[in-house]
PDB file of C-alpha atoms and ligand atoms in Angstrom:
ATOM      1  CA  UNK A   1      22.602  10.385  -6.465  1.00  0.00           C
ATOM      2  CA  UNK A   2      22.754   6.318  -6.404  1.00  0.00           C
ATOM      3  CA  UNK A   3      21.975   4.832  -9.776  1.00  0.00           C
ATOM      4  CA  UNK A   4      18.745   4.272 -10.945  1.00  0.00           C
ATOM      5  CA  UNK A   5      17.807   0.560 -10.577  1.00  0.00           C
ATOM      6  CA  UNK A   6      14.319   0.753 -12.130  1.00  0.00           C
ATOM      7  CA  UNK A   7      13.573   3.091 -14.722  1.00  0.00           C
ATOM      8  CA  UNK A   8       9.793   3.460 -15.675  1.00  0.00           C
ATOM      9  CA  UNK A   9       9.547   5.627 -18.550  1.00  0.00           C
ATOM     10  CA  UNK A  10       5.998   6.439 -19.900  1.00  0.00           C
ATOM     11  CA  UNK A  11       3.860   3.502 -19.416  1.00  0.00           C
ATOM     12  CA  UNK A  12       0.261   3.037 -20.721  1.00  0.00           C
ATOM     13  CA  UNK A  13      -1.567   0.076 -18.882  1.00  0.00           C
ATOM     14  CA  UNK A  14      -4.818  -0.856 -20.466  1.00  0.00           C
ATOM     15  CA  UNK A  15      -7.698  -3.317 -18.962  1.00  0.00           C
ATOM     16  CA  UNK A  16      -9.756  -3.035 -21.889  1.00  0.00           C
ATOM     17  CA  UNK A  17     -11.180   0.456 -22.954  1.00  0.00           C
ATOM     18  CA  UNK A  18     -10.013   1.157 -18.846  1.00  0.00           C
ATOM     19  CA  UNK A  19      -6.639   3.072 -18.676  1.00  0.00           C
ATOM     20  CA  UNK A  20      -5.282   2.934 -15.495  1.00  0.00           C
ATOM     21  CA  UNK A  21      -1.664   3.732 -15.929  1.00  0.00           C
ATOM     22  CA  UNK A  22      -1.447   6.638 -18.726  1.00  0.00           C
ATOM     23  CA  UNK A  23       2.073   7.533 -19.641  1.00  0.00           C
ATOM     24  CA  UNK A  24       3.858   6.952 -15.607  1.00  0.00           C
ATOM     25  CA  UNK A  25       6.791   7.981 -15.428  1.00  0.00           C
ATOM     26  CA  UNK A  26       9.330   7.059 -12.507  1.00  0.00           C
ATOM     27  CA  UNK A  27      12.920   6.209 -11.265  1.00  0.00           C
ATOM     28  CA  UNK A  28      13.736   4.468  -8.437  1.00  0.00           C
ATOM     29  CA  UNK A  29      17.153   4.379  -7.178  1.00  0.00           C
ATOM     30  CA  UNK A  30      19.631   1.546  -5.557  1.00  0.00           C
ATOM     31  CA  UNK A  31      18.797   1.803  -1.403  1.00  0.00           C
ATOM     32  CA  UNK A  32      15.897   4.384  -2.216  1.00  0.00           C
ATOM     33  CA  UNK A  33      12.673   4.025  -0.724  1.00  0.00           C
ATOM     34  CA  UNK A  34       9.482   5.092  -2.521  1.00  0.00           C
ATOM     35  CA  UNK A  35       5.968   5.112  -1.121  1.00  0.00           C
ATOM     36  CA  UNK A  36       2.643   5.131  -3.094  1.00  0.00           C
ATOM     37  CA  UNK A  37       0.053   6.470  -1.812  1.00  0.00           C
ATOM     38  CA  UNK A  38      -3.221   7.510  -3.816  1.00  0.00           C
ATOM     39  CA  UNK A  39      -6.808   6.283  -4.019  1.00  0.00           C
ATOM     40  CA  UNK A  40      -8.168   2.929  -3.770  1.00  0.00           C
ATOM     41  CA  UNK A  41      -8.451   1.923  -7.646  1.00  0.00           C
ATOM     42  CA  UNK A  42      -5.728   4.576  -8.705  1.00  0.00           C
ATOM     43  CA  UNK A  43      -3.290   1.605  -9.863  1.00  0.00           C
ATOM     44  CA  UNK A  44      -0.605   1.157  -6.952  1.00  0.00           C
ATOM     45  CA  UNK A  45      -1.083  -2.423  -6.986  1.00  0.00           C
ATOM     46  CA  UNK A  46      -0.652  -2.758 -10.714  1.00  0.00           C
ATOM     47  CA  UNK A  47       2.111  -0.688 -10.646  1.00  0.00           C
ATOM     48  CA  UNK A  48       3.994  -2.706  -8.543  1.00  0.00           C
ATOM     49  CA  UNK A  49       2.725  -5.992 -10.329  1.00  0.00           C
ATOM     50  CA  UNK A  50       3.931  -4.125 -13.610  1.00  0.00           C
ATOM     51  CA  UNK A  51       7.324  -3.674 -11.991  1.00  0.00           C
ATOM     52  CA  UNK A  52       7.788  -7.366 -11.620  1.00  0.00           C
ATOM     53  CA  UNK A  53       6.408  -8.425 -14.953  1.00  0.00           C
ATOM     54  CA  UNK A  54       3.246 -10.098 -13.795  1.00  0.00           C
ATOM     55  CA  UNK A  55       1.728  -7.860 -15.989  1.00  0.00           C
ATOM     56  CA  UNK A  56       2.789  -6.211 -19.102  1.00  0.00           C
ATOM     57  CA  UNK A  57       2.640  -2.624 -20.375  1.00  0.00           C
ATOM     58  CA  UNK A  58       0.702  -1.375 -23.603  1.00  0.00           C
ATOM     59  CA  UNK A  59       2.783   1.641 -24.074  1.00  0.00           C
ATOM     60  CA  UNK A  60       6.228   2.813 -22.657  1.00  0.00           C
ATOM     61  CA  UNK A  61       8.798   0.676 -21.040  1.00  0.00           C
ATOM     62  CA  UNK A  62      10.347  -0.486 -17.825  1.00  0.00           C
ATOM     63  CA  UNK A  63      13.897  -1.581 -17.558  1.00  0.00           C
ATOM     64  CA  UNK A  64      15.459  -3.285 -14.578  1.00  0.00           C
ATOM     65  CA  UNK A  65      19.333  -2.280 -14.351  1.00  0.00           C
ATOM     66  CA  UNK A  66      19.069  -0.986 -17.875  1.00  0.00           C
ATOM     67  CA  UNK A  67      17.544  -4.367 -19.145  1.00  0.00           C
ATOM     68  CA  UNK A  68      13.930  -4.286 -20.285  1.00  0.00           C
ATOM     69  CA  UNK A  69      11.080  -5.820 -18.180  1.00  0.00           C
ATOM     70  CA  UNK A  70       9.622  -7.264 -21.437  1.00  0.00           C
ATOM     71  CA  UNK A  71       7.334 -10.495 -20.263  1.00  0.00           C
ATOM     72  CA  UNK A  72       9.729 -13.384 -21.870  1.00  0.00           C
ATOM     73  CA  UNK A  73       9.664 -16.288 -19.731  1.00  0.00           C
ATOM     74  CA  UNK A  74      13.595 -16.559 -19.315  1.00  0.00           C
ATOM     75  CA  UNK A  75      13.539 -12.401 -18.397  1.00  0.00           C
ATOM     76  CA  UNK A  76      11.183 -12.919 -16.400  1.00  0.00           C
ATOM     77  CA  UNK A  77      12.181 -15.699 -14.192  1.00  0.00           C
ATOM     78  CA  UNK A  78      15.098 -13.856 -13.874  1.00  0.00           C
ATOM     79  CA  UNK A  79      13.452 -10.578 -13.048  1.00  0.00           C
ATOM     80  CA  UNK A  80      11.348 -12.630 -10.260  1.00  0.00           C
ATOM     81  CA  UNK A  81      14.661 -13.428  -8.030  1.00  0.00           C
ATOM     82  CA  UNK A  82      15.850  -9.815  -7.960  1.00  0.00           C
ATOM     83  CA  UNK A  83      12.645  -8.632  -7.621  1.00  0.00           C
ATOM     84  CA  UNK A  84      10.924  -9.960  -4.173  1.00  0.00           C
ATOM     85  CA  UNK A  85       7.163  -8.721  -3.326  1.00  0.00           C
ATOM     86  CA  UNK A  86       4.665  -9.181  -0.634  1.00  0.00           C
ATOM     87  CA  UNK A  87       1.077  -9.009  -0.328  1.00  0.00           C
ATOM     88  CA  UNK A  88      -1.780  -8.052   1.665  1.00  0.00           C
ATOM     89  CA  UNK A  89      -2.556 -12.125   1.797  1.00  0.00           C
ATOM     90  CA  UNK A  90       0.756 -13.638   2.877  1.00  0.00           C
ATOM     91  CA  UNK A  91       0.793 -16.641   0.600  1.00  0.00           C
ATOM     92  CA  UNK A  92       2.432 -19.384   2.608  1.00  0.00           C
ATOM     93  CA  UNK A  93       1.910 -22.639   1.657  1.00  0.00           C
ATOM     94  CA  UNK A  94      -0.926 -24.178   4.468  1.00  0.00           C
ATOM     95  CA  UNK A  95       0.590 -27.863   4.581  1.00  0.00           C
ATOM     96  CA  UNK A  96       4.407 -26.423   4.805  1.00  0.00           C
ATOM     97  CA  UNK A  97       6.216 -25.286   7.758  1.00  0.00           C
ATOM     98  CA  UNK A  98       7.387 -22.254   7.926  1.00  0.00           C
ATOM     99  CA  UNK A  99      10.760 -22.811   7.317  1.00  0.00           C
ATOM    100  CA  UNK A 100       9.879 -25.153   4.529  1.00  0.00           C
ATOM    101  CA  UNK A 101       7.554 -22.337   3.035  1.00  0.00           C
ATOM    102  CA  UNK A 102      11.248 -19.700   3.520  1.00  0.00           C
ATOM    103  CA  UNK A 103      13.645 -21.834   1.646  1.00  0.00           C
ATOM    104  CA  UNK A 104      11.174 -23.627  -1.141  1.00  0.00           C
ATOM    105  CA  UNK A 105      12.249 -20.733  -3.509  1.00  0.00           C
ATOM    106  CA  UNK A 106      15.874 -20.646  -2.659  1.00  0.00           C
ATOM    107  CA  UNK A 107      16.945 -24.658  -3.033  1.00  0.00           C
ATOM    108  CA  UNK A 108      14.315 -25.126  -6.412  1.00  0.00           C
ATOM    109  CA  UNK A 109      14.614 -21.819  -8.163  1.00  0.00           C
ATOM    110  CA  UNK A 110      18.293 -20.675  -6.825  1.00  0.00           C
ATOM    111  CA  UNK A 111      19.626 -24.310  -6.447  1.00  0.00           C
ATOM    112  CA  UNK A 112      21.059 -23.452  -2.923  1.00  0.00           C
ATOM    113  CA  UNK A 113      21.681 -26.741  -0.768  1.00  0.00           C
ATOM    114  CA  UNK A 114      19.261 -27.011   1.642  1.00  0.00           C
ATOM    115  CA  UNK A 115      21.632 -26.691   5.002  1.00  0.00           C
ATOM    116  CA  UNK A 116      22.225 -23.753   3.193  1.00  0.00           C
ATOM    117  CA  UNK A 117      18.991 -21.856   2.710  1.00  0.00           C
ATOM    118  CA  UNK A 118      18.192 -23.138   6.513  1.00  0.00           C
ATOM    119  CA  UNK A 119      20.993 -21.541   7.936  1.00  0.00           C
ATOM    120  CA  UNK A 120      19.612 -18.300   6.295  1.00  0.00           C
ATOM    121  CA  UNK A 121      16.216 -18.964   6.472  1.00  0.00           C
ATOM    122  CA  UNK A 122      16.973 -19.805  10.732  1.00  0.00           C
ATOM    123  CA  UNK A 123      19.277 -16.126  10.527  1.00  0.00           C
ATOM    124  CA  UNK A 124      16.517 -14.416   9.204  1.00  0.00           C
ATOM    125  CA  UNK A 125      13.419 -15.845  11.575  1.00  0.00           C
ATOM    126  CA  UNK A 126      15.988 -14.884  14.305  1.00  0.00           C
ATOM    127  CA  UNK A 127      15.677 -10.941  13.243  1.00  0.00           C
ATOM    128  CA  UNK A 128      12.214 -10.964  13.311  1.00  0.00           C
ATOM    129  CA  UNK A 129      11.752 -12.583  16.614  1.00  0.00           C
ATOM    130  CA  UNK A 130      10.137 -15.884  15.035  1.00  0.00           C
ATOM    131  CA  UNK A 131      12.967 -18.474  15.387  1.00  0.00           C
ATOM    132  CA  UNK A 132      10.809 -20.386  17.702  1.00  0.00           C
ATOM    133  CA  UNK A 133       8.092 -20.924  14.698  1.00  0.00           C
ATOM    134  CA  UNK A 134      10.139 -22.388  12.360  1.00  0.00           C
ATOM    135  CA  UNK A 135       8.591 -25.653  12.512  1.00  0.00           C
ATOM    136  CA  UNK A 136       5.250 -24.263  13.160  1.00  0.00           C
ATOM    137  CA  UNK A 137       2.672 -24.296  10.524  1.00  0.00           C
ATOM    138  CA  UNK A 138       1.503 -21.135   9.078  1.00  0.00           C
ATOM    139  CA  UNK A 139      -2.476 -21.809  10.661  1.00  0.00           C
ATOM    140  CA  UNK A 140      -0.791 -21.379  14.099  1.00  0.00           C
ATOM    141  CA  UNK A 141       0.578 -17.928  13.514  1.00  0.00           C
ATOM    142  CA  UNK A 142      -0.813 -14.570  13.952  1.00  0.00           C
ATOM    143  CA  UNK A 143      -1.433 -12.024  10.718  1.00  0.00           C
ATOM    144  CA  UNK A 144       1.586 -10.180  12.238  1.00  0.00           C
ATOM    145  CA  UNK A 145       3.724 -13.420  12.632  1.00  0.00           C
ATOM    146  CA  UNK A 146       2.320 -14.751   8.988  1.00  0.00           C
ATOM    147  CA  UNK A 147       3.318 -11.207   7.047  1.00  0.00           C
ATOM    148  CA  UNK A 148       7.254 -11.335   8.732  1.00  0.00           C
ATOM    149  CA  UNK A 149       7.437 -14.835   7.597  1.00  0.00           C
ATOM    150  CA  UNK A 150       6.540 -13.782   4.285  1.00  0.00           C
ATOM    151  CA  UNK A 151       9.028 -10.764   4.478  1.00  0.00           C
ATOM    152  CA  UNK A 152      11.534 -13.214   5.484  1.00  0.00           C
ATOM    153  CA  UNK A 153      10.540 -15.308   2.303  1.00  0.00           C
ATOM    154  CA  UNK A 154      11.297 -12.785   0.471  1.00  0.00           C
ATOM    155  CA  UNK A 155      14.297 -11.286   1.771  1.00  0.00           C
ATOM    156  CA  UNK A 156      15.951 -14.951   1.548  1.00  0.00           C
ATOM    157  CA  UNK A 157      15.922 -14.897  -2.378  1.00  0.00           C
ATOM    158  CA  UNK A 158      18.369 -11.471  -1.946  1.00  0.00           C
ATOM    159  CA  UNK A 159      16.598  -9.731  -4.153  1.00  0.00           C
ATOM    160  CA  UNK A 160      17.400  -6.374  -5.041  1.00  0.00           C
ATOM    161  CA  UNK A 161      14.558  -4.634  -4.632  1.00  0.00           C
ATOM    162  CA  UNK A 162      11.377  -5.293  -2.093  1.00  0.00           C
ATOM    163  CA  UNK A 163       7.901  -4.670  -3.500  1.00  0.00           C
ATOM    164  CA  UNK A 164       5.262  -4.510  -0.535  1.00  0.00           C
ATOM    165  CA  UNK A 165       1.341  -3.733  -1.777  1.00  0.00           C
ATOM    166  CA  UNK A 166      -0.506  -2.775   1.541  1.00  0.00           C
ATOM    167  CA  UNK A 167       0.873  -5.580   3.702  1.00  0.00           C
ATOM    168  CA  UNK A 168      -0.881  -4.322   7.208  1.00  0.00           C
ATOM    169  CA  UNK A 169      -4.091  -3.875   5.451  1.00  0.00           C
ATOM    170  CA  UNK A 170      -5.698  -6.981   7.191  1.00  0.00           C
ATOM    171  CA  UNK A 171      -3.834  -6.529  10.315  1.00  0.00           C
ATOM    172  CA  UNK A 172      -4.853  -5.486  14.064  1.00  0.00           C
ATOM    173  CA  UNK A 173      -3.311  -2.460  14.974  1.00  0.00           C
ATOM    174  CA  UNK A 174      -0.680  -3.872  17.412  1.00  0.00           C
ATOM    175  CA  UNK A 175       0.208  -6.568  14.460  1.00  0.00           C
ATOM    176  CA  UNK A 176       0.525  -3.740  11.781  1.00  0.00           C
ATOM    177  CA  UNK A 177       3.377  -1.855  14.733  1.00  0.00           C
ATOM    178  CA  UNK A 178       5.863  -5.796  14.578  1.00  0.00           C
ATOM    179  CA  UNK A 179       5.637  -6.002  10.500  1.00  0.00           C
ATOM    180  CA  UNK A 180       5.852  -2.050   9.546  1.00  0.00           C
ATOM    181  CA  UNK A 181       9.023  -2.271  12.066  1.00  0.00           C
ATOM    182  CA  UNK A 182      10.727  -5.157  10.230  1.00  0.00           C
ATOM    183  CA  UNK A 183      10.367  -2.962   7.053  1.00  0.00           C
ATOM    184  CA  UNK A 184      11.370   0.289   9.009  1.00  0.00           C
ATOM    185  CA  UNK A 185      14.604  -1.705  10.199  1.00  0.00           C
ATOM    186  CA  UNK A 186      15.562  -2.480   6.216  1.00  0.00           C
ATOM    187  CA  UNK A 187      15.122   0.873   4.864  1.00  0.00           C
ATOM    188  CA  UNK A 188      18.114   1.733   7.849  1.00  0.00           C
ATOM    189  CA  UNK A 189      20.171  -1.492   5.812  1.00  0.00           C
ATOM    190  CA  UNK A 190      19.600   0.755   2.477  1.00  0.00           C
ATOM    191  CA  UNK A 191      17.170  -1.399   0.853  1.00  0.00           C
ATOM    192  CA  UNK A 192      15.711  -0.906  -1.607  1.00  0.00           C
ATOM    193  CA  UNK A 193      11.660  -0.445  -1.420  1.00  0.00           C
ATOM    194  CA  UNK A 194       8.638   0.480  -3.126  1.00  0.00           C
ATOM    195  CA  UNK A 195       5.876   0.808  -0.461  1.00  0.00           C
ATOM    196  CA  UNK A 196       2.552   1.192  -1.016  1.00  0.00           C
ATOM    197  CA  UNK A 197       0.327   1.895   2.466  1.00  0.00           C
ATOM    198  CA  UNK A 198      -2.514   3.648   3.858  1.00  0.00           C
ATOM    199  CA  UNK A 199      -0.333   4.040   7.178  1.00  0.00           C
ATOM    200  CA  UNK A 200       0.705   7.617   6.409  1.00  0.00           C
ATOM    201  CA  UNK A 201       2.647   8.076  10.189  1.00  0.00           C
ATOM    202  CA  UNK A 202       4.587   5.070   8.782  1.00  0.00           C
ATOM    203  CA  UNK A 203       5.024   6.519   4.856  1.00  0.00           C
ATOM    204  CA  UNK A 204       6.228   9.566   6.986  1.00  0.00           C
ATOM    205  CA  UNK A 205       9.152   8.108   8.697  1.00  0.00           C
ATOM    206  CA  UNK A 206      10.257   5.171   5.757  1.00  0.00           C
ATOM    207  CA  UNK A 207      10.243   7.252   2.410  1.00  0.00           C
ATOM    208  CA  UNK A 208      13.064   9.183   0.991  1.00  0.00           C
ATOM    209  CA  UNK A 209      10.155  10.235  -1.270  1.00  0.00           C
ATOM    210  CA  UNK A 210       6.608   9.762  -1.741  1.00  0.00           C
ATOM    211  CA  UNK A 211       4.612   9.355  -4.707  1.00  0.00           C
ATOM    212  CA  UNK A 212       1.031  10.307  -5.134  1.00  0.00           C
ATOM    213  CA  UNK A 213      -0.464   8.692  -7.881  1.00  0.00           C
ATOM    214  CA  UNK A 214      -4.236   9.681  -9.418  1.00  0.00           C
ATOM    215  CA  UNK A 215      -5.906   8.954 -12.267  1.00  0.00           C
ATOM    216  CA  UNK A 216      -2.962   7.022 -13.503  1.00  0.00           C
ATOM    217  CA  UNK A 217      -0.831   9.281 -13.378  1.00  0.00           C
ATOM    218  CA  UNK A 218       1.649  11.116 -10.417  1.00  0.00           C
ATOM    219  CA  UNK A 219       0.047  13.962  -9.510  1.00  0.00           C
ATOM    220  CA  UNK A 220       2.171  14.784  -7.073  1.00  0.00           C
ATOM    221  CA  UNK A 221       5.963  13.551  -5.541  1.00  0.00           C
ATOM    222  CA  UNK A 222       8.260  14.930  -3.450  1.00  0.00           C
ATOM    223  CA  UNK A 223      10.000  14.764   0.481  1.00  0.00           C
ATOM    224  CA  UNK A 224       7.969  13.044   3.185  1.00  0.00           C
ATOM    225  CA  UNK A 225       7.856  16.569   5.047  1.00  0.00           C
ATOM    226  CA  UNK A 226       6.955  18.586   2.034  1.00  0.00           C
ATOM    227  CA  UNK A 227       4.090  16.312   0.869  1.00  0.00           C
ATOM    228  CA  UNK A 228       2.353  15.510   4.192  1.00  0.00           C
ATOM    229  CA  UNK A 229       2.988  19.055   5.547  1.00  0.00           C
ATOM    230  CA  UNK A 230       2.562  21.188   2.322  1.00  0.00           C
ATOM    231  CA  UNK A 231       1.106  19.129  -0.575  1.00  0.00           C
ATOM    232  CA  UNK A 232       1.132  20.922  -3.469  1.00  0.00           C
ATOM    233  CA  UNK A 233      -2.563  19.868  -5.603  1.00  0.00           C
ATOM    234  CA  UNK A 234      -5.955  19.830  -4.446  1.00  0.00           C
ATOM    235  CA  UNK A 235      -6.199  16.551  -5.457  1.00  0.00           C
ATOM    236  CA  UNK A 236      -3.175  15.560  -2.870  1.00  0.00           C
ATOM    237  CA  UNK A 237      -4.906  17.662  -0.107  1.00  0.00           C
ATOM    238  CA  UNK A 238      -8.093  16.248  -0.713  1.00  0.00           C
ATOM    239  CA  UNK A 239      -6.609  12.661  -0.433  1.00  0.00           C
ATOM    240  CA  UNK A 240      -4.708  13.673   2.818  1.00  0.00           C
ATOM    241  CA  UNK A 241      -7.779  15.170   4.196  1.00  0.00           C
ATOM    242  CA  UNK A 242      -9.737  11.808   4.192  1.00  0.00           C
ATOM    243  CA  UNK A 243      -7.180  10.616   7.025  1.00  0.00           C
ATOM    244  CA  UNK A 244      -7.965  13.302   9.197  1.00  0.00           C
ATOM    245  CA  UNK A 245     -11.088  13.953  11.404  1.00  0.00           C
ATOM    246  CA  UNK A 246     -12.642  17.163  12.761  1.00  0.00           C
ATOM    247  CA  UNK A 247     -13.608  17.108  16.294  1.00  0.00           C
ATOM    248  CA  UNK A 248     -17.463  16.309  16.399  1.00  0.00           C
ATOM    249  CA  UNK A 249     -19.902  20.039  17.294  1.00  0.00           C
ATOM    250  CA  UNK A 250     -22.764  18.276  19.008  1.00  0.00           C
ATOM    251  CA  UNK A 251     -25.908  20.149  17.902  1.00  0.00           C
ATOM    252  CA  UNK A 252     -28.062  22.334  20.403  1.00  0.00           C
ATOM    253  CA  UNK A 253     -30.195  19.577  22.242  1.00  0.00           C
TER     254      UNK A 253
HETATM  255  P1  ADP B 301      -5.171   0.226  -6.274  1.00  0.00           P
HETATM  256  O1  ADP B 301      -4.193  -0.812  -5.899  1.00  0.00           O
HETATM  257  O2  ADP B 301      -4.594   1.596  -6.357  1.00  0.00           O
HETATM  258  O3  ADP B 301      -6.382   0.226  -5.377  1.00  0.00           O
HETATM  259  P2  ADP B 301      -5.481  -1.384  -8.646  1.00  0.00           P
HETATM  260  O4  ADP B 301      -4.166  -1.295  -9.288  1.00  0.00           O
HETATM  261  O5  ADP B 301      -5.812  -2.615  -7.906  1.00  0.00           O
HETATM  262  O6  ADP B 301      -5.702  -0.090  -7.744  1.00  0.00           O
HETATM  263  O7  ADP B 301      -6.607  -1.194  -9.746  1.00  0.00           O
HETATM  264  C1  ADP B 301      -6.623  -0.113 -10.633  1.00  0.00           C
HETATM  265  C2  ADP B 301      -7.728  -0.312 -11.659  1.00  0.00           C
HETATM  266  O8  ADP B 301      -7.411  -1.409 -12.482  1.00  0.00           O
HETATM  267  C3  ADP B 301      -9.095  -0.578 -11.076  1.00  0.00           C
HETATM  268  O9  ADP B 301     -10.043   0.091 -11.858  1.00  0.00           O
HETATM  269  C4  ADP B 301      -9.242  -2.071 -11.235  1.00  0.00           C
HETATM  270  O10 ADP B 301     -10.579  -2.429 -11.370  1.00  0.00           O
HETATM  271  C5  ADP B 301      -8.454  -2.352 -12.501  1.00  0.00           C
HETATM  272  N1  ADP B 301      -7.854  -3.696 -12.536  1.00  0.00           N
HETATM  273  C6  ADP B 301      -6.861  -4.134 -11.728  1.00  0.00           C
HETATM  274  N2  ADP B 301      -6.504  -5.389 -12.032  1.00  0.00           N
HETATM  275  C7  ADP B 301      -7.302  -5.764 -13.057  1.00  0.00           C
HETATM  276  C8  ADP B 301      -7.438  -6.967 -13.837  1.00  0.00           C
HETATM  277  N3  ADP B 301      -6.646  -8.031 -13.619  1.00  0.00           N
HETATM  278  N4  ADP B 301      -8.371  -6.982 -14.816  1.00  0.00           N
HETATM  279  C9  ADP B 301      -9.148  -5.928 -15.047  1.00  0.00           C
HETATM  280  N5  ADP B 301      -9.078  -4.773 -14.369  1.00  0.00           N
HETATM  281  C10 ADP B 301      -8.182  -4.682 -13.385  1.00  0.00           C
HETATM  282 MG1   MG B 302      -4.118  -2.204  -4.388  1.00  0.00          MG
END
């Protein structure tokens, strides 16, 4: 198997007296991608915000490439460039273009000269079928067009992994098809991903593996196939069963 990139060995994470990671543990290797799926509140987001040091551990330890994730500010601005995430709320900068809002990062944080990043930035847009908006502003784009700029965004900082935290949540249903095919098209370049989504057709076809996390812990993990078709717990079954829908038996009039 590929080498493990992030290693996330027994983590506690503590709001207060409110545990919601208790003792995780989870490796995710170079060009694997993992999806988390579990109930709203269960932690996926602040797993994936733990990952990237925006928030740190009480217990256990994460290490990145074998170094630990440990909240120091020069560790951490390191971690941040290998590490590239995107939200549910796209986070573009309102008075920037869009290309302006793509290579920001690159030229201030990674120092690249700014014919440079374009040239990338222009590459990238191309991909994703948004060439034509890279002097747009982000107000005059669609969710769909806003989330693939902010995929771009990210994938312009070459990081080495991709963090995504429900990024078709606020879409339309025809937008949520353009961005979860961008994503679909990395995992064939071996990227490497953590996913979490509610789209379970889409977990289906992206994940080497899926995780199901409850009660801060995983309950469950294992093949796409296995998990959706045969999940092991109660608890998994009784999350998968909340996507399904019986066919309505319309009472005797
Ligand atoms: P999910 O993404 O699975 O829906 P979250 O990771 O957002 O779940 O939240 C898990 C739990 O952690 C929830 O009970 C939530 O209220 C709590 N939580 C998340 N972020 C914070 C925070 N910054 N301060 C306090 N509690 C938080
Ligand atoms: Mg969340």
């Amino acid at each position: 198997m590929a080498e493990v990139l992030i290693r996330i060995d027994q983590i506690v994470k503590r709001f207060d007296d409110n545990v919601v990671l208790n003792g995780l543990s989870l490796d995710i290797h170079e060009g694997e991608v993992v999806v988390v799926v579990g109930p709203s509140g269960c932690g996926k987001s602040t797993l994936l915000r733990c990952i990237n040091g925006l928030e740190p551990v009480q217990e256990g330890s994460i290490t990145f490439r074998g170094e630990k994730v440990d909240g120091k500010a020069k560790t951490i601005t390191a971690l941040r460039q290998k590490v590239g995430m995107v939200f549910q709320s796209y986070e573009l900068f309102p008075h920037k273009t869009i290309l302006d809002n793509i290579t920001l990062a690159p030229m201030k944080v990674q120092k690249r000269s700014k014919a440079d990043a374009r040239k990338e930035a222009e590459e990238l847009l191309d991909r994703v079928g948004l060439l034509d908006k890279k002097d747009s502003f982000p107000r005059q784009l669609s969710g769909g067009q806003k989330q693939r700029v902010a995929i771009v965004r990210a994938l312009c900082m070459h990081p080495d992994v991709l963090l995504f935290d429900e990024v078709t949540a606020a879409l339309d249903p025809e937008m949520v098809r353009e961005v979860l095919d961008v994503i679909l098209d990395l995992a064939k370049q071996w990227k490497t991903m953590v996913i979490v989504t509610h789209e379970m057709s889409f977990a289906r076809a992206v994940a080497d593996r899926i995780i199901f996390i409850d009660q801060g812990k995983i309950v469950e993990e294992g093949k796409p196939a296995d998990f959706f078709d045969h999940p092991q717990t109660e608890r998994a079954q009784a999350f998968l069963q909340t996507f399904t829908f019986d066919k309505v038996e319309k009472e005797p009039e």
